[in-house]
CSV table of C-alpha atoms and ligand atoms in Angstrom, one decimal:
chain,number,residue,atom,x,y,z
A,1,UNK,CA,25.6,222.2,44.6
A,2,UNK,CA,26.6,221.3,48.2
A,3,UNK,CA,30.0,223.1,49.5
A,4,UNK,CA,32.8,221.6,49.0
A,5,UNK,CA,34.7,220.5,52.2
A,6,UNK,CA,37.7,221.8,53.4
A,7,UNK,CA,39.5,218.9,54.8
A,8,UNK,CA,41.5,219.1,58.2
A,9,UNK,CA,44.3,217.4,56.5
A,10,UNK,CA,45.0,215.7,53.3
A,11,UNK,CA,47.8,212.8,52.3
A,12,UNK,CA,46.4,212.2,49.1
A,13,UNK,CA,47.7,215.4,47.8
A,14,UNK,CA,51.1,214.9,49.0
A,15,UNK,CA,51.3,211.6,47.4
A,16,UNK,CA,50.6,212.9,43.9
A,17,UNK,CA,54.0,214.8,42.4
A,18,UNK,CA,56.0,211.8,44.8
A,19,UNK,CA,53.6,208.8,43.7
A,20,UNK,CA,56.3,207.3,40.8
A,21,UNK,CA,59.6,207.7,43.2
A,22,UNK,CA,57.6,206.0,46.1
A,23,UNK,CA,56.2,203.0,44.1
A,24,UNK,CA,59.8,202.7,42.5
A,25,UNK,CA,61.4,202.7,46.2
A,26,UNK,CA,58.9,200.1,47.6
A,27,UNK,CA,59.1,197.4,44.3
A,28,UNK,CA,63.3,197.5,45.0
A,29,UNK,CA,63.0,196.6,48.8
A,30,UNK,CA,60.5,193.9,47.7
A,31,UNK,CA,62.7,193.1,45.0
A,32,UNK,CA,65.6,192.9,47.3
A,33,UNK,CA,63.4,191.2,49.6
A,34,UNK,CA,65.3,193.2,52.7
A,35,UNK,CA,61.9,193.5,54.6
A,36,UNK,CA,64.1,193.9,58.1
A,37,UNK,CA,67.1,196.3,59.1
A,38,UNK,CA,67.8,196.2,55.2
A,39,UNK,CA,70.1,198.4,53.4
A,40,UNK,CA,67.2,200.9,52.9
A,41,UNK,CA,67.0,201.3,56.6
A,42,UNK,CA,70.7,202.1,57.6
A,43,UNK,CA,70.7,204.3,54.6
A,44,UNK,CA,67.5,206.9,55.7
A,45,UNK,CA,69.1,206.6,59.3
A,46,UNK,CA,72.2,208.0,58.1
A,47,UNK,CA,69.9,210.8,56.4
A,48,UNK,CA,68.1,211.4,59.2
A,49,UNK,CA,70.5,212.0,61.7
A,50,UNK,CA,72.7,214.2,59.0
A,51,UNK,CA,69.4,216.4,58.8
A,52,UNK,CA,68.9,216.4,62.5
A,53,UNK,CA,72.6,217.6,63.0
A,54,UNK,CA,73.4,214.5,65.6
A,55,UNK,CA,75.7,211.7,64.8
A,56,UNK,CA,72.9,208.9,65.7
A,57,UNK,CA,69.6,207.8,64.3
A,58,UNK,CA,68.3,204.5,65.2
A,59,UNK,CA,64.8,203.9,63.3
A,60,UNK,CA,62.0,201.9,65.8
A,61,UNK,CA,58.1,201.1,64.5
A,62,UNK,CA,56.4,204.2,66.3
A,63,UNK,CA,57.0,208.0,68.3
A,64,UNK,CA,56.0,206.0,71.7
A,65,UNK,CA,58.1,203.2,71.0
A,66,UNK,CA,61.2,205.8,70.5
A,67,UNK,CA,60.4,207.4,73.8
A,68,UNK,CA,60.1,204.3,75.7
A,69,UNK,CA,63.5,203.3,74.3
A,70,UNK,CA,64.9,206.6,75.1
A,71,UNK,CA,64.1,206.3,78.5
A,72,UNK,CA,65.0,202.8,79.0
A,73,UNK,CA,68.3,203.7,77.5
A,74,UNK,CA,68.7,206.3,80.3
A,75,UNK,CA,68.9,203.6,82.3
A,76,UNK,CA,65.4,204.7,83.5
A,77,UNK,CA,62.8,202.4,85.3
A,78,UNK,CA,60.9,201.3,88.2
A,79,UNK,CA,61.0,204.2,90.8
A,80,UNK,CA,61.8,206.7,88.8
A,81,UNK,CA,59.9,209.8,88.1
A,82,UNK,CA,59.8,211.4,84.6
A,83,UNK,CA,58.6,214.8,84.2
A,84,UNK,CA,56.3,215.5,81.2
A,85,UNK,CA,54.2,218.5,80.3
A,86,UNK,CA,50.0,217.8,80.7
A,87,UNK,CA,49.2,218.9,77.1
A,88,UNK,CA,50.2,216.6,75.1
A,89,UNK,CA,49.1,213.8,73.2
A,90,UNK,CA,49.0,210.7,75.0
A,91,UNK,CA,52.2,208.9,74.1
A,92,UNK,CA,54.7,211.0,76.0
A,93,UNK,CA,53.2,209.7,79.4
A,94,UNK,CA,52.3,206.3,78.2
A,95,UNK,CA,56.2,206.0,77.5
A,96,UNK,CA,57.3,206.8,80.7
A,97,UNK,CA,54.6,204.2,82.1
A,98,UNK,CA,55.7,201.4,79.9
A,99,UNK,CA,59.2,202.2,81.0
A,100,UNK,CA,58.4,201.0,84.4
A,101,UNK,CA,58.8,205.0,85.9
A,102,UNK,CA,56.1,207.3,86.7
A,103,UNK,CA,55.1,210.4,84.6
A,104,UNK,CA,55.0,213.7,87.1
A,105,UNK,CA,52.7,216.0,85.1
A,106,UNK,CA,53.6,219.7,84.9
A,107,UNK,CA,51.4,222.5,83.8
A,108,UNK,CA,52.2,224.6,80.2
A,109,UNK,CA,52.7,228.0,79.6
A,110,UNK,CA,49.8,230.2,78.6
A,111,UNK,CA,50.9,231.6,75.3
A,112,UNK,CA,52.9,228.3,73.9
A,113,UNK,CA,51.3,225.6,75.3
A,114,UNK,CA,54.5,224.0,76.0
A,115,UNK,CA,55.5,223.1,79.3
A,116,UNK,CA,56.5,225.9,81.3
A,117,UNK,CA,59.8,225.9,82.4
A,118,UNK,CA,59.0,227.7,85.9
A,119,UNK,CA,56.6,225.1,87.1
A,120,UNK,CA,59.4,222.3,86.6
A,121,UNK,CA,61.7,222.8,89.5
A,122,UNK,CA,58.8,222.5,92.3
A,123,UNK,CA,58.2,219.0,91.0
A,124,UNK,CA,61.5,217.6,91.3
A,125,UNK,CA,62.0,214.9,93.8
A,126,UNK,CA,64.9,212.5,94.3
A,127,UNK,CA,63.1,210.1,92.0
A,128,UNK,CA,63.5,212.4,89.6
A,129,UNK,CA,65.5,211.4,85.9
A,130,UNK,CA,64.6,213.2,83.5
A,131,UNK,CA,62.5,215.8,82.1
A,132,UNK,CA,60.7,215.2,78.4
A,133,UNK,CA,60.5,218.5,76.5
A,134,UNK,CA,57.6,218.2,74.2
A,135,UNK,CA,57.9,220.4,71.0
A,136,UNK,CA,53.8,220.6,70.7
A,137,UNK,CA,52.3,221.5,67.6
A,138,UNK,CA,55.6,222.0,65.5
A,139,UNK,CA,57.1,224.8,68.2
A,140,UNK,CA,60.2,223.6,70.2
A,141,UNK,CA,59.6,224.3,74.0
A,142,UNK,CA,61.9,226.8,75.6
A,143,UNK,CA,64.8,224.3,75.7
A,144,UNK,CA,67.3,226.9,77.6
A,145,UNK,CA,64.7,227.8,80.7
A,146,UNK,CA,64.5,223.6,80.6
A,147,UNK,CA,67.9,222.7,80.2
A,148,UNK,CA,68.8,224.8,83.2
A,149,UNK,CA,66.8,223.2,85.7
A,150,UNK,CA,68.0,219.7,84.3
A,151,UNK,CA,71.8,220.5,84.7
A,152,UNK,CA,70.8,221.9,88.2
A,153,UNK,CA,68.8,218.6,89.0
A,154,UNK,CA,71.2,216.8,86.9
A,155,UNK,CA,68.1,215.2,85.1
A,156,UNK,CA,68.8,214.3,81.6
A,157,UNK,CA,66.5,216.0,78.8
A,158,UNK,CA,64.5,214.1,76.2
A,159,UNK,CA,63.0,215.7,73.3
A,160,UNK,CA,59.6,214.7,72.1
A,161,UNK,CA,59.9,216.2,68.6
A,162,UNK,CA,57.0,214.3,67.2
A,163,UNK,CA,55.1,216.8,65.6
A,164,UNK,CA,58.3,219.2,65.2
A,165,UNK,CA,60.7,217.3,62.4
A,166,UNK,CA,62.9,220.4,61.6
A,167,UNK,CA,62.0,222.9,63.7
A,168,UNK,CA,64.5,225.4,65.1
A,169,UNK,CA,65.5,226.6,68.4
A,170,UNK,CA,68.0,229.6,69.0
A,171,UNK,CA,69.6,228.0,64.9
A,172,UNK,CA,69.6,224.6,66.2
A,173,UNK,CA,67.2,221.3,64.9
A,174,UNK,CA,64.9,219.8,67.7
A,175,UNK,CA,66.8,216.5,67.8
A,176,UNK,CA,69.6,218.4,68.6
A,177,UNK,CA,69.2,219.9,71.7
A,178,UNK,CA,68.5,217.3,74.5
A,179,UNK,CA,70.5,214.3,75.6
A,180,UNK,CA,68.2,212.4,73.1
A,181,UNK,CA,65.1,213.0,70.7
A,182,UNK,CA,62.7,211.2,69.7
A,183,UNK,CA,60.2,211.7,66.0
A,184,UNK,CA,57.0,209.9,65.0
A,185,UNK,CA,56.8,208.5,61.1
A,186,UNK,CA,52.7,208.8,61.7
A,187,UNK,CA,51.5,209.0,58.5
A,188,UNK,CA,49.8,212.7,59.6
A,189,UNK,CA,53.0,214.2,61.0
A,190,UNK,CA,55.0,217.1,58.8
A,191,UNK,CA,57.2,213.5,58.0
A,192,UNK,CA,55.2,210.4,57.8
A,193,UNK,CA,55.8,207.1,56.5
A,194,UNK,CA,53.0,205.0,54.7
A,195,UNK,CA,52.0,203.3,58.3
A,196,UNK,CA,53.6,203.2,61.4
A,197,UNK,CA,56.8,204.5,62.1
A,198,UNK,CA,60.0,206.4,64.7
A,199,UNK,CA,63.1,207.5,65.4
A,200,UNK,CA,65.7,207.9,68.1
A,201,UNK,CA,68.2,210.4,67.6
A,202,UNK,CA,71.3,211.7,69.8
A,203,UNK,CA,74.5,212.7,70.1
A,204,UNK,CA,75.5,209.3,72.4
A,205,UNK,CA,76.9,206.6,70.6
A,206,UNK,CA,76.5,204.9,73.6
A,207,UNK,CA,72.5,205.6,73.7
A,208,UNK,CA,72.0,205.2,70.3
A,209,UNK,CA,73.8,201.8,70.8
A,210,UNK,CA,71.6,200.7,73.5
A,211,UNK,CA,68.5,202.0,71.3
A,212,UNK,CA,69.3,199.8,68.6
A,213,UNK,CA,69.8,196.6,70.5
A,214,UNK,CA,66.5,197.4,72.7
A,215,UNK,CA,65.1,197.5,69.7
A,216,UNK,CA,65.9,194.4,68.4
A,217,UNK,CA,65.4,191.9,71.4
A,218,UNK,CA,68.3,193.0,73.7
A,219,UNK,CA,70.7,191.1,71.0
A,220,UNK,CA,74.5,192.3,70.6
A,221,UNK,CA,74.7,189.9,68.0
A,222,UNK,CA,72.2,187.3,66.4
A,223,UNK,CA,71.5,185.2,69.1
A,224,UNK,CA,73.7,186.2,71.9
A,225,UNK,CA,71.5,188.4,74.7
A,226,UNK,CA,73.0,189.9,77.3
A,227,UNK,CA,69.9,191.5,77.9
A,228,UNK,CA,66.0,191.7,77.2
A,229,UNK,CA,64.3,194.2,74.7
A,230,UNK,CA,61.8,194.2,72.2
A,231,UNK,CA,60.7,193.6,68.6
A,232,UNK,CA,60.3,197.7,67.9
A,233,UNK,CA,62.1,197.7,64.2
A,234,UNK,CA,61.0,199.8,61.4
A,235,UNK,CA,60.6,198.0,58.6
A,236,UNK,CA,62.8,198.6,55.7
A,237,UNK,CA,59.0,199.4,53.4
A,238,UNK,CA,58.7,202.2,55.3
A,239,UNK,CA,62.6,203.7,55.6
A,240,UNK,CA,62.4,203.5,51.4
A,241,UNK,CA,59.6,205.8,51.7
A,242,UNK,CA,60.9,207.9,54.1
A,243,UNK,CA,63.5,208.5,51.9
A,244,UNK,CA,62.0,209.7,49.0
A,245,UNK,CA,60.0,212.5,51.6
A,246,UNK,CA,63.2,213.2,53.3
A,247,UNK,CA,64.5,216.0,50.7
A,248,UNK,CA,60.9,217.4,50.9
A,249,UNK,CA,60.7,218.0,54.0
A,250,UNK,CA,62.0,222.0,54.6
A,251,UNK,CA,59.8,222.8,51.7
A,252,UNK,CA,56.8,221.5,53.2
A,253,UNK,CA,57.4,222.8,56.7
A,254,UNK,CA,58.2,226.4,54.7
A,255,UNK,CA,54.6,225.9,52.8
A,256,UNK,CA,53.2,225.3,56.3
A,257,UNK,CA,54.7,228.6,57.9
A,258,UNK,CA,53.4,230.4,55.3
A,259,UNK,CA,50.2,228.8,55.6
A,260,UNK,CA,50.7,229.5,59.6
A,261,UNK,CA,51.6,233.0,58.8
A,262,UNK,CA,48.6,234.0,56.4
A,263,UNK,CA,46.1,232.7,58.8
A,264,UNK,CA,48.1,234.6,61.7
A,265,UNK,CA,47.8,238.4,59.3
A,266,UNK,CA,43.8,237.8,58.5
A,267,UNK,CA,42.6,236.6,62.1
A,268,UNK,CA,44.5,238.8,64.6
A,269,UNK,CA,43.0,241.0,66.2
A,270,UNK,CA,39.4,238.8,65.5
A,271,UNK,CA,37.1,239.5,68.1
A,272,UNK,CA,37.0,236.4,70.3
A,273,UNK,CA,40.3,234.5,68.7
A,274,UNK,CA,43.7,234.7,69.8
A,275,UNK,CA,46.2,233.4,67.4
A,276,UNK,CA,49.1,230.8,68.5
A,277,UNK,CA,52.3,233.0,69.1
A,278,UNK,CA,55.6,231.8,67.9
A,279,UNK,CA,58.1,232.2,70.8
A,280,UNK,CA,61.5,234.0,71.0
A,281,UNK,CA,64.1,231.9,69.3
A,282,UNK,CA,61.7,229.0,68.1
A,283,UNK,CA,60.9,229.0,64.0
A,284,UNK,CA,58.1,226.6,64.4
A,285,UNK,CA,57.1,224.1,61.9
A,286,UNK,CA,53.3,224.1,62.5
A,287,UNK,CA,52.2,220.6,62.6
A,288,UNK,CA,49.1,221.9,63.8
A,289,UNK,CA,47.8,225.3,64.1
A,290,UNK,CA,45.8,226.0,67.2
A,291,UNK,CA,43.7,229.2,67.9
A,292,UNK,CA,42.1,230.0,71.2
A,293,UNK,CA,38.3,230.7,71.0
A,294,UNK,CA,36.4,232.4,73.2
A,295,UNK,CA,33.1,230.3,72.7
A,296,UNK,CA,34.6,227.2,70.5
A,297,UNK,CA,31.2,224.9,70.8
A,298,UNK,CA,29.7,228.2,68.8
A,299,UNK,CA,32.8,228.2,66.2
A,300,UNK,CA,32.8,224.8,65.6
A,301,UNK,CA,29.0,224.3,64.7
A,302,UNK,CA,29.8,227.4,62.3
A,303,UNK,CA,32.8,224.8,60.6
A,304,UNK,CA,29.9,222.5,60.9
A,305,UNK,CA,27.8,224.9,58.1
A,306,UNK,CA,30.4,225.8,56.2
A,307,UNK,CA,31.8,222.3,56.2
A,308,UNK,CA,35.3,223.3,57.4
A,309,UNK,CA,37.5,220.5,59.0
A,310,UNK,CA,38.8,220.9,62.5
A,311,UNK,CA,40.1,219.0,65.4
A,312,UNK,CA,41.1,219.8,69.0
A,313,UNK,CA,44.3,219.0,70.2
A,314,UNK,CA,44.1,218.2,73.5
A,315,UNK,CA,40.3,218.0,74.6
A,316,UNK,CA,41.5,216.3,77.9
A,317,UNK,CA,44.7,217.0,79.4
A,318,UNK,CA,46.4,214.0,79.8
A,319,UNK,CA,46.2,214.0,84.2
A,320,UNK,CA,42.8,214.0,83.9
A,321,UNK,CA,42.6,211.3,81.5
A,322,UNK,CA,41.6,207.7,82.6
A,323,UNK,CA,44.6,205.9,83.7
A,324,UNK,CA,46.1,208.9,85.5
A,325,UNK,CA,43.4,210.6,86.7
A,326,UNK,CA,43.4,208.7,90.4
A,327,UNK,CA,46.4,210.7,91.3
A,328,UNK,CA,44.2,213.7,91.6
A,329,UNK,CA,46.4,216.4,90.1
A,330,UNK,CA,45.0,219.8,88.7
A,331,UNK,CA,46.8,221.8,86.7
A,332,UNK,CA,44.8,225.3,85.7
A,333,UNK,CA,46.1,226.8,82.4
A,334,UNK,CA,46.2,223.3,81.2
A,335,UNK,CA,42.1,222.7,82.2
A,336,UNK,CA,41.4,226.3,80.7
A,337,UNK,CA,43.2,226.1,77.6
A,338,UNK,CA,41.8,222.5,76.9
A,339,UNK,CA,38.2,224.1,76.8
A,340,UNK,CA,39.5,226.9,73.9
A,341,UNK,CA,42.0,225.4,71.8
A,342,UNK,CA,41.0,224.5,68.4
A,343,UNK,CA,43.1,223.2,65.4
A,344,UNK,CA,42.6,224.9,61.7
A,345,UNK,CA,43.5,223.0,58.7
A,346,UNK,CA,46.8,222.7,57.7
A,347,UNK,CA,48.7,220.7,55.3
A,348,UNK,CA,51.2,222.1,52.7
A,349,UNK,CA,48.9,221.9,49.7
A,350,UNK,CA,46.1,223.7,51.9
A,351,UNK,CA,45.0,226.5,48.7
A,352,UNK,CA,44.2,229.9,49.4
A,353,UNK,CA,40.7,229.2,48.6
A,354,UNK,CA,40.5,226.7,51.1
A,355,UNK,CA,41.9,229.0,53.4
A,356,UNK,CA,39.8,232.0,52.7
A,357,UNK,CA,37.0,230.3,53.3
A,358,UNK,CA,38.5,228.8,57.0
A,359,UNK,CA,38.8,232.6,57.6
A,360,UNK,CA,35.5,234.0,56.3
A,361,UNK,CA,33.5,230.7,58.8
A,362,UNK,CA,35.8,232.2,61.1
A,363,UNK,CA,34.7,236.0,61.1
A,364,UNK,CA,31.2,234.8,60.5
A,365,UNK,CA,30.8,233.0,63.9
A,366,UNK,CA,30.9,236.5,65.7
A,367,UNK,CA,32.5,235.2,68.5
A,368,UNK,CA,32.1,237.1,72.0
A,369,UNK,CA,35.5,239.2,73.3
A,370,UNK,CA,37.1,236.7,76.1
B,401,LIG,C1,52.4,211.4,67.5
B,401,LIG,C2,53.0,211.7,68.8
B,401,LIG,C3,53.6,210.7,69.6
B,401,LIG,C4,53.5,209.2,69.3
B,401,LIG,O1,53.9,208.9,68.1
B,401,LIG,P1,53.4,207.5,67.4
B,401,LIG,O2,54.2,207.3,66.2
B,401,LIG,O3,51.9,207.8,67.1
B,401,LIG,O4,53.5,206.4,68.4
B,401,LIG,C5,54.2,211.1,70.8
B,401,LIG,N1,54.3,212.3,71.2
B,401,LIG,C6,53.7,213.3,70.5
B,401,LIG,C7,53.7,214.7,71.0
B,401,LIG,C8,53.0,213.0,69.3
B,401,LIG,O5,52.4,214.0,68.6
């Protein structure tokens, strides 16, 4: 009999135990027929922002269209420069494009893969508006080394906390920390929606009220523009669902840290692996969890065998993709780490089998020391 794969990720599993509530959900917002800013969408907002510890949550149809709000709601455009960390996926720059400013790519730290806070200050310029503190693969970045720079520079701070939906830094929720946050619904993040899907969240009644009418053409009431936005709403469908995966949320991201943290005990110390490393102050909620491989081609055509989902998350830094890579920047921890970095599975309903069997392809590929 062939071997059973082990997937990368799977939503089928999740949608099992939750499959009645969700149906139910959906069937009373077509009932209601509230397909646009409905009741249902208020109502997960209010949630939201309650479990994010901010006063405001203003729901938009995707993580880049929340970052591109958040900017534009800084009042951010042509001319301006944005700092954003190289690693990341592309969104976070694309953002900053489509807000008219330019994305100043910065290089990450070694260990976290986050930006690093030290390289930040050398790329300020009088352009300068904010920084955007990426809280990569479910760990937030060091938000005091960044914040400290910012209130020097007096840059605001935006949090991409796309793949880190209740994640903690020094006790506090990613969401929390920044002038304004911003979460992807992506069906694959720790909280996804049955599509696409975002959120803006801050402290700033007046951002979050410049969010919401950005994201509903400019208007301040139906009809009456006093200026130009977009159609970026989330549609009521997918709030309903969100908030029947709401209350599961700390119980997945606990499955996925012990998940994190059983991987972490079996493969330190591997010959030719290191394993991610979980910061001072962060509790990270592993959206992804990424090893470094000393010779990753030779690991990955061992997954291959042994039929073991994997991904890479970055292959190419985002300065030396496409559309950015005219300007010419290299950035060398970024470039290394790029060629290492490989992603395990991990979803909360991953089974010690499954994982076992990650492990033992793992240990069998005999990777060289680094
Ligand atoms: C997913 C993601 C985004 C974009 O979110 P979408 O909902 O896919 O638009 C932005 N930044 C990061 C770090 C992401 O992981």
């Amino acid at each position: 009999m062939p071997l059973e794969p082990v997937p990368f990720f799977d939503l089928k599993v999740q949608y099992a135990p939750i499959r009645a509530a969700i149906d139910r959900a959906v069937a009373a917002v077509i009932d209601d027929a509230s397909f646009v800013l409905g009741p249902d969408v208020r109502r997960f907002e209010d949630s939201f922002a309650k479990y994010c510890n901010v006063a405001h949550c203003v729901t938009v149809h995707s993580g880049t269209a929340a970052l591109q709000l958040a900017i534009q709601a800084l009042d951010i455009g042509p001319g301006h420069e944005v700092i954003v960390p190289a690693n990341s996926f592309v969104a976070t720059a694309e953002a900053v494009h489509y807000a008219g400013a330019r994305p100043v790519f910065v290089d990450v730290d070694p260990d976290t893969f986050n930006i690093d806070a030290r390289l930040v200050e050398e790329h300020v310029t009088e352009r300068t508006r904010a920084i955007i503190a990426v809280h990569l693969y479910g760990q937030p970045a060091d938000m005091e080394a960044v914040g400290e720079v910012a209130h020097r520079y007096n840059l605001h701070v935006i949090e991409d906390a796309c793949q880190a939906h209740g994640a903690l830094y020094g006790g506090r929720r990613t969401g929390s920390i920044g002038d304004v946050a911003c979460f992807s619904f992506y069906p694959g993040k720790n909280l996804g929606c049955a599509g696409d899907g975002g959120a803006v969240v801050t402290a700033s009644e007046s951002i979050a009220g410049r969010v919401a009418r950005l994201r509903n053409h400019g208007g301040l009431s139906r009809y009456e523009h006093e200026l130009l936005g977009h159609n970026f709403r989330l549609d009521s469908i997918q709030t309903a669902v969100l908030s029947v995966k709401l209350p599961y949320l700390d119980e997945w991201n606990r499955a996925r840290r012990e998940l994190a943290s059983y991987y972490t005990s079996c493969l330190e110390g591997c010959k030719g692996i290191k394993t991610p490393l979980v910061a001072a102050k962060c509790e990270s909620v592993f959206h992804l969890y990424v090893l470094r491989a000393s010779d990753r081609a030779r690991l990955i055509s061992r997954f291959e065998e042994a039929r073991i989902g994997h991904s890479i998350h970055y292959p190419k830094p985002v300065h030396l993709l496409a559309p950015f890579r005219k300007e010419g920047v290299r950035l060398p921890v970024c470039e290394a780490a790029s060629r290492q970095i490989i992603s395990l599975p991990l979803f909360p309903e991953l089974t010690r089998v499954q994982q076992d069997r990650v492990i033992q392809a793992i240990v069998d590929a005999d990777l060289p020391d680094f």
